[in-house]
Short mmCIF file of C-alpha atoms in Angstrom, two decimals:
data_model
loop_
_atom_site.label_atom_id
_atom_site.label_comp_id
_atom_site.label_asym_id
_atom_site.label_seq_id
_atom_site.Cartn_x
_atom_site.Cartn_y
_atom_site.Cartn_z
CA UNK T 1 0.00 0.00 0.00
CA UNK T 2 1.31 2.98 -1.00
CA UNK T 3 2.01 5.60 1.76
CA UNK T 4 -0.22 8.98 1.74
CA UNK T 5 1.79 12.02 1.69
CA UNK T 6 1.39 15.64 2.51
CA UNK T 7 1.55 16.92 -1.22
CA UNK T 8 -0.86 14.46 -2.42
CA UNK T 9 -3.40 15.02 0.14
CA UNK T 10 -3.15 18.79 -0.45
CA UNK T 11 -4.41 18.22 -3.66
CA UNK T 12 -7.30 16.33 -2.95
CA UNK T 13 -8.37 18.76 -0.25
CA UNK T 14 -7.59 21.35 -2.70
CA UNK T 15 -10.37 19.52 -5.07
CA UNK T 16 -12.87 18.53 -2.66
CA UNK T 17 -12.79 22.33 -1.45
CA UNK T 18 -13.38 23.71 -5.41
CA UNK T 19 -16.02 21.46 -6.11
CA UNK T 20 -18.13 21.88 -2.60
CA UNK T 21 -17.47 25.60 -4.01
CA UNK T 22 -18.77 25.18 -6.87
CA UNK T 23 -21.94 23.47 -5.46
CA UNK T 24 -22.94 25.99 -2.94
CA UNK T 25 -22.67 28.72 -5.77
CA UNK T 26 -24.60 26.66 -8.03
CA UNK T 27 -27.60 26.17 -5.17
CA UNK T 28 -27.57 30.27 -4.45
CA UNK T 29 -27.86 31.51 -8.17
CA UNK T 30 -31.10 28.96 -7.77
CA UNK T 31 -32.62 30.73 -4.90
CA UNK T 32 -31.56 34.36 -6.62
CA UNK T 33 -33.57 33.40 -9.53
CA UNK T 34 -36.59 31.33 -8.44
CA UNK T 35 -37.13 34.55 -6.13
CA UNK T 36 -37.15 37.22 -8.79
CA UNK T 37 -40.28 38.40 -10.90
CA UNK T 38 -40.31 38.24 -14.48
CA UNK T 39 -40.69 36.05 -17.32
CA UNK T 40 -38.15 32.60 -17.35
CA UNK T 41 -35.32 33.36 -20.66
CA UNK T 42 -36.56 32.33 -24.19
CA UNK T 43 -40.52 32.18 -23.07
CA UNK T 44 -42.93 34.43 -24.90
CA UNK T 45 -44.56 36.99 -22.63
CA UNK T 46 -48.45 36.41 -21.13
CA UNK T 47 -50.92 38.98 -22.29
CA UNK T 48 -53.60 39.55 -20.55
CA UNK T 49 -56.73 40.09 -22.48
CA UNK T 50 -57.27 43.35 -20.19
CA UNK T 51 -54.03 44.98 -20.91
CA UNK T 52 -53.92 44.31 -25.00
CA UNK T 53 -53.30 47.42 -27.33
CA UNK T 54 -56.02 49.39 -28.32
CA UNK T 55 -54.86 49.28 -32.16
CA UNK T 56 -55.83 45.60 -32.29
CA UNK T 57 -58.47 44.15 -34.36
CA UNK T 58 -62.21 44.56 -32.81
CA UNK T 59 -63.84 41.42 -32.87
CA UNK T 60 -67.22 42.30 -30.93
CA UNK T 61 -70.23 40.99 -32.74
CA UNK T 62 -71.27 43.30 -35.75
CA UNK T 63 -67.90 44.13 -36.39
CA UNK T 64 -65.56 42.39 -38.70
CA UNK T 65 -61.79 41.44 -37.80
CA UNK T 66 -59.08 43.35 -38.61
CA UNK T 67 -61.00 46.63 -38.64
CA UNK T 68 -59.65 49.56 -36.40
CA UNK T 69 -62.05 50.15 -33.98
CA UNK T 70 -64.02 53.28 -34.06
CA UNK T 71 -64.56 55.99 -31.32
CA UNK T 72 -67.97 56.96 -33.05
CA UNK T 73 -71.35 55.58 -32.48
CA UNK T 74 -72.31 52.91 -35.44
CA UNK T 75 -74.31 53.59 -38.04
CA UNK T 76 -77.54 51.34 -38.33
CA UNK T 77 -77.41 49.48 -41.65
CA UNK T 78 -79.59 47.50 -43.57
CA UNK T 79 -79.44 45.15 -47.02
CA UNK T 80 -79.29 47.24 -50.35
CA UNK T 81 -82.27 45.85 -52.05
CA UNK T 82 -80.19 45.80 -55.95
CA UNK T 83 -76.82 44.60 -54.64
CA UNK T 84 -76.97 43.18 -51.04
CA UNK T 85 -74.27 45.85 -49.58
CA UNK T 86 -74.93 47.84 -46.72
CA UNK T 87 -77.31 51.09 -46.99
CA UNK T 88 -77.02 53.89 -44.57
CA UNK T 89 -79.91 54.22 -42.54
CA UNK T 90 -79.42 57.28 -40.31
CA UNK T 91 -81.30 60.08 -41.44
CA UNK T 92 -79.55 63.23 -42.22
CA UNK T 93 -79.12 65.52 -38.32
CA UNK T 94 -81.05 68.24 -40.07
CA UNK T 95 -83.72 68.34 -42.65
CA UNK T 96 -82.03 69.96 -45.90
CA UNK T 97 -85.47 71.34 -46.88
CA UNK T 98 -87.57 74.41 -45.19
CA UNK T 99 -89.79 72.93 -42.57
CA UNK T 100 -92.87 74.65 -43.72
CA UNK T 101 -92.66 71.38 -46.49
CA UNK T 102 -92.87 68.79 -43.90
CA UNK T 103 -96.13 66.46 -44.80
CA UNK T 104 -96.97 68.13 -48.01
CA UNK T 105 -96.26 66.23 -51.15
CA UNK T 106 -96.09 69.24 -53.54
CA UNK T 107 -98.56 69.70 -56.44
CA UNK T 108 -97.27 73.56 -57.32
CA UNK T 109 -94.31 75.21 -56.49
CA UNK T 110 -94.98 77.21 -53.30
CA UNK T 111 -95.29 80.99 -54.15
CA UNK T 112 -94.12 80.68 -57.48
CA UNK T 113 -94.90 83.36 -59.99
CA UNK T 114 -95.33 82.80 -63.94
CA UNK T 115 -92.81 79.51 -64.19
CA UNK T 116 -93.59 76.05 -65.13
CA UNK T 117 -90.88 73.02 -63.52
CA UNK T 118 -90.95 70.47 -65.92
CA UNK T 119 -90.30 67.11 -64.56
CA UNK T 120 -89.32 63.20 -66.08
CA UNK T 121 -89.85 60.28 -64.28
CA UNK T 122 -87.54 57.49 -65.01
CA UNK T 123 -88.15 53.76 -64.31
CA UNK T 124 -88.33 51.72 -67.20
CA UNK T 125 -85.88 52.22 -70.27
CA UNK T 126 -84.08 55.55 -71.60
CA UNK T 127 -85.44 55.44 -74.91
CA UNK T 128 -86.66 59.58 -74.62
CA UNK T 129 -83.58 60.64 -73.03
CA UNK T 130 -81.52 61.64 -75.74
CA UNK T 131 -83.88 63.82 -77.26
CA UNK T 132 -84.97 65.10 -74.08
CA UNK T 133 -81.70 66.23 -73.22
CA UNK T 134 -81.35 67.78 -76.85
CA UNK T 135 -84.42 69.84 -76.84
CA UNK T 136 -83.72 71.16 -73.48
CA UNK T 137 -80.35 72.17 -74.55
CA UNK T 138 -81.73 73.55 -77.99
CA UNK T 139 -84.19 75.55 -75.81
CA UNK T 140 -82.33 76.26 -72.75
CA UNK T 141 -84.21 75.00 -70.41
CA UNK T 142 -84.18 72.89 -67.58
CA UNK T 143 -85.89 70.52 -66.18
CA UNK T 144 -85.80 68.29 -63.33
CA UNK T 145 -85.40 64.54 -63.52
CA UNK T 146 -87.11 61.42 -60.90
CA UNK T 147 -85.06 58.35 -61.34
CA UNK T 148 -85.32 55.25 -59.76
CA UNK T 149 -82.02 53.13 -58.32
CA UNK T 150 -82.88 50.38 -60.44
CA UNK T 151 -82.97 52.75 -63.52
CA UNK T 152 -79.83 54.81 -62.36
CA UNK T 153 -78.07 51.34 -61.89
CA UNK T 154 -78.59 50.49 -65.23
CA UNK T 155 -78.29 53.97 -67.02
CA UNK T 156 -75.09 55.05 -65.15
CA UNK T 157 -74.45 57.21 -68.43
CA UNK T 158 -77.60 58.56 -68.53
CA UNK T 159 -77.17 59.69 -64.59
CA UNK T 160 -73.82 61.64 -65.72
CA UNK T 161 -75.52 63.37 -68.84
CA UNK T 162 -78.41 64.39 -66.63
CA UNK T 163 -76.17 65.77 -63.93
CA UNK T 164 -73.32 67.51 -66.55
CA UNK T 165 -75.97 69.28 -68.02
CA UNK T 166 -77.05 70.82 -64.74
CA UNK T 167 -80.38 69.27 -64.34
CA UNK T 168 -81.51 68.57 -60.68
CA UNK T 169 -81.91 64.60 -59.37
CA UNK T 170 -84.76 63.19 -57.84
CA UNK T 171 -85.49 60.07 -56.01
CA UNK T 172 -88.02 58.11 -57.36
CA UNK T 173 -87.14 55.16 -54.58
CA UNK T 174 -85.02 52.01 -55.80
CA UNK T 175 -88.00 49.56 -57.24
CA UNK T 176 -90.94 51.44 -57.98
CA UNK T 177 -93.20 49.72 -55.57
CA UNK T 178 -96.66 51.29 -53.83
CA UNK T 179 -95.52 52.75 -50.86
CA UNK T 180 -98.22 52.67 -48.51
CA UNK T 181 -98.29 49.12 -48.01
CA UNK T 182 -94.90 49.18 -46.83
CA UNK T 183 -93.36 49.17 -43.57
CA UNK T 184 -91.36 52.43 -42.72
CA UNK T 185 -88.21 49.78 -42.64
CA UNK T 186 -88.99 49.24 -46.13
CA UNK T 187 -89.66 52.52 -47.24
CA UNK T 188 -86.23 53.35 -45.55
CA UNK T 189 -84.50 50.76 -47.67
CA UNK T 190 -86.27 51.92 -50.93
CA UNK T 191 -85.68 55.28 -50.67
CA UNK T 192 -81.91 55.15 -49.41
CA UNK T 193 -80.70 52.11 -51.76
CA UNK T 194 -82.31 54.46 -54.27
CA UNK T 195 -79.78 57.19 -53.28
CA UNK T 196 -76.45 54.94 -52.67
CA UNK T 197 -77.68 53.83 -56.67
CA UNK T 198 -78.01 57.26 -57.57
CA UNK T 199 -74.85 58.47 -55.77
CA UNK T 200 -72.62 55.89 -57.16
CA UNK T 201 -73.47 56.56 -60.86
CA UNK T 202 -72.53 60.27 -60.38
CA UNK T 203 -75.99 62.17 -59.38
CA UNK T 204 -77.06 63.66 -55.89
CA UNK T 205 -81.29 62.93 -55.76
CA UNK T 206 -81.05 65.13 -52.12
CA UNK T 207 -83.59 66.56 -51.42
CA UNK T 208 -86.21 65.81 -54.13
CA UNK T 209 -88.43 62.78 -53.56
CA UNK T 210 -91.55 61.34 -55.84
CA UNK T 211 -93.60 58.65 -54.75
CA UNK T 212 -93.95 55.58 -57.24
CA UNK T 213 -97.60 55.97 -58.62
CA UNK T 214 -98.29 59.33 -56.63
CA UNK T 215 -99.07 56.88 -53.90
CA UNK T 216 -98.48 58.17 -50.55
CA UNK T 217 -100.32 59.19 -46.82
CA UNK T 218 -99.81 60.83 -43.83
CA UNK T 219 -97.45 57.98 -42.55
CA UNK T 220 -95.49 56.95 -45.71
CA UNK T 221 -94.66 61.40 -46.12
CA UNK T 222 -93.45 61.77 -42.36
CA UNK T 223 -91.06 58.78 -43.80
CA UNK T 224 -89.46 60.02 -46.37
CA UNK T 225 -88.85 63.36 -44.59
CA UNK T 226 -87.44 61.75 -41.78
CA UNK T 227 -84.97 60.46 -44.59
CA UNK T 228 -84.17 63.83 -45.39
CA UNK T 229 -86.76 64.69 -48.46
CA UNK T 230 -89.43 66.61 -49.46
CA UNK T 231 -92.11 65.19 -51.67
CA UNK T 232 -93.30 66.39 -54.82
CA UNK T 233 -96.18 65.47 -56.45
CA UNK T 234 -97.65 67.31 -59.98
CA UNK T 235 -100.04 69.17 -60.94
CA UNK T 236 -100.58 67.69 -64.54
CA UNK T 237 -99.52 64.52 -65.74
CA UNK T 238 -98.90 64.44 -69.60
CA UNK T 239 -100.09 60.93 -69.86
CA UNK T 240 -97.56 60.41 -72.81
CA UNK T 241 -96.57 57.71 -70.76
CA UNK T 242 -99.94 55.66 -72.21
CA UNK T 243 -98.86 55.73 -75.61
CA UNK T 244 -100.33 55.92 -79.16
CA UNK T 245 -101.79 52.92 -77.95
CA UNK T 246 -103.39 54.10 -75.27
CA UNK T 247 -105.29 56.97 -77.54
CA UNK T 248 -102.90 59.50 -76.57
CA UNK T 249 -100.59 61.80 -79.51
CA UNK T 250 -98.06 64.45 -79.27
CA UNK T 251 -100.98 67.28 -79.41
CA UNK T 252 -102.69 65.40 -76.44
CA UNK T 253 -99.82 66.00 -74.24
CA UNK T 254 -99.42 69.30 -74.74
CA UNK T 255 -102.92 70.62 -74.79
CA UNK T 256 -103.48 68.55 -71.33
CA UNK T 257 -100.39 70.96 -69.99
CA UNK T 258 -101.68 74.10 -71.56
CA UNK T 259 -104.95 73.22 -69.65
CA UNK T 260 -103.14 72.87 -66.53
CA UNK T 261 -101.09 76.20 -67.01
CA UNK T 262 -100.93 78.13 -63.70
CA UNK T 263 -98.34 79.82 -61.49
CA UNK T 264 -95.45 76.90 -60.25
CA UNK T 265 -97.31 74.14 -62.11
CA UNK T 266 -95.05 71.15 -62.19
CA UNK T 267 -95.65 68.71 -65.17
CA UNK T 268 -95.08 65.03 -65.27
CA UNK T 269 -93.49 63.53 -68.30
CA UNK T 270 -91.61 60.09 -68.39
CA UNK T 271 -88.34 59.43 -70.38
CA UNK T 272 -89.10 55.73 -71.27
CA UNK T 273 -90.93 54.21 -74.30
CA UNK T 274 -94.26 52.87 -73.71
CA UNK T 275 -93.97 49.30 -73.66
CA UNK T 276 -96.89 48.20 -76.71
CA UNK T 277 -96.01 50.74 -79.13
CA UNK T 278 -92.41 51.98 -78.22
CA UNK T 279 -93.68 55.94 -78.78
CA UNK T 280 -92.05 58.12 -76.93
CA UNK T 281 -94.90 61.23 -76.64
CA UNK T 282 -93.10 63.41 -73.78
CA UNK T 283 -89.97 63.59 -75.47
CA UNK T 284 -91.68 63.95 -78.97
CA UNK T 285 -93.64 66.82 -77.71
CA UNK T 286 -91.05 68.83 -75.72
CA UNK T 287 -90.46 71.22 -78.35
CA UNK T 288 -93.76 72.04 -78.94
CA UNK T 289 -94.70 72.27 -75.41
CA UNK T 290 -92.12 74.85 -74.47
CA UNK T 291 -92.83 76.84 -77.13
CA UNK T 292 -96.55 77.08 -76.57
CA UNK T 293 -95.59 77.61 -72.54
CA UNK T 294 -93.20 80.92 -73.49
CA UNK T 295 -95.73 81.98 -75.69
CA UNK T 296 -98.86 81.87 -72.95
CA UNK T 297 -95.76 84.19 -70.81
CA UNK T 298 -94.21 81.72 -68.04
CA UNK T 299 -90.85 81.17 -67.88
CA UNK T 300 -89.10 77.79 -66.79
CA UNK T 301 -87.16 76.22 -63.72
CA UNK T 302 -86.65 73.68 -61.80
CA UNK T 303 -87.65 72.69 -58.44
CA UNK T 304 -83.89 72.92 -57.17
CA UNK T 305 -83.60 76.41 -58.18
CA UNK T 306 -86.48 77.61 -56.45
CA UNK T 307 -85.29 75.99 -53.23
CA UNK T 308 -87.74 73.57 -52.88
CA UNK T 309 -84.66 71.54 -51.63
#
């Protein structure tokens, strides 16, 4: 056996002393970091669903993902009846039209002197509209024009001619439907799908509103003012929209409005073809009309320019 010696011994004490070291300094870095706060190295930080940022994505009900949220109240929507998008629904904060208008649907313009506003409805085709457009231009006049979403939709060329040549919009609701068998949530969506439709081909129909049919009470008016629009009614329909068919002829339609002829009388004209015969009497006798109107002394506008809206 070999004999232990001082120098040898040394060393292992030496050793034993290092690694005892080693271990006490390995069991206090332990305790040091067991005992501090925080988040263990290379883990991902908890968020708490209270404390995430305010630019994320609101994800309430109603609201779609990924859209900033929005310190203003919503706006109530509802289906466009021609495309399925979303239709403003919240009326206008103030009424863009004098409130001496409210519940009237206008059949003469209010305290009008020797003027006629002549008017076109527009629902079915734009077989008229050319002409129309020409003999108003030939004649300078204007006139104001009704058109339905539906028709604007499908016309968006038509819309822009209307509005370039300075000719006020009307909104003649989006499907031509009798309005007082509607609900007022129907009536809403007629009347403002009829404006997005009208909007988006270039036209404004603010404030100007005409009932499909002339159809309208107490109830269905305070509905469409509440939308932001007066009504207007006429006081002489053409009936050029009837047709050769129908018994009707270029002289018909405009002795009926020479008949009529009275301080702010509004005529009613359409710019589609009749549907049997394809005659189009309102635009045929345009040029006719206005003459015989100058000639009886009135003068021409529209119902924009006397502020109706």
């Amino acid at each position: 056996m070999r004999a232990w010696t001082f120098g040898g011994g040394r060393r292992r004490v030496a050793a034993m002393v290092l690694t005892l070291a080693f271990v006490a300094l390995a069991v206090v870095l332990g305790v040091v970091l067991a005992a501090q706060p925080g988040t263990p190295p290379g883990a991902q930080p908890a968020t708490h669903p209270a404390t995430q940022s305010s630019t994320s994505a609101d994800t309430r009900p109603g609201t779609q993902a990924g859209s900033p949220p929005s310190s203003a109240s919503p706006t109530a929507t509802t289906p466009s009846l021609m495309t399925g998008s979303a239709t403003p629904t919240t009326p206008p904060a103030a009424e863009p039209f004098p409130p001496s208008l409210r519940g009237q649907d206008l059949a003469v313009i209010p305290g009008a002197g020797r003027v006629v506003a002549l008017t076109f409805d527009a629902g079915a085709n734009a077989a008229g509209l050319p002409k129309i457009l020409s003999t108003l231009s030939a004649k300078g006049v204007r006139g104001t024009f009704f058109l339905t979403g539906n028709w604007a939709a499908a016309n968006p060329a038509g819309v822009s001619q209307i509005a370039a040549a300075g000719h006020p919009i009307g909104n003649h609701s989006m499907t031509h439907p009798g309005f007082t068998g509607l609900s007022d949530d129907r009536i809403a969506q007629e009347v403002l799908a009829a404006e997005q439709a009208i909007r988006a081909a270039g036209g404004d129909p603010r404030p100007l509103f005409r009932f499909p049919y002339g159809e309208r009470d107490a109830r269905t008016i305070a509905a469409v003012n509440g939308l932001g629009y007066v009504a207007v009614r006429w006081t002489v329909d053409t009936l050029g929209w009837k047709g050769t068919s129908g018994g009707i002829s270029t002289q018909t339609v405009t002795d009926r409005v020479l008949a009529s002829l009275q301080p702010g009388e509004i005529v009613l004209m359409h710019i589609g073809s009749n549907p049997d015969d394809d005659s189009t009497l309102d635009a045929d006798a345009l040029s006719q009309m206005i003459d015989r109107i100058s000639a009886a002394g009135y003068g021409f506008v529209t119902l924009g320019e006397l502020h109706v809206g």
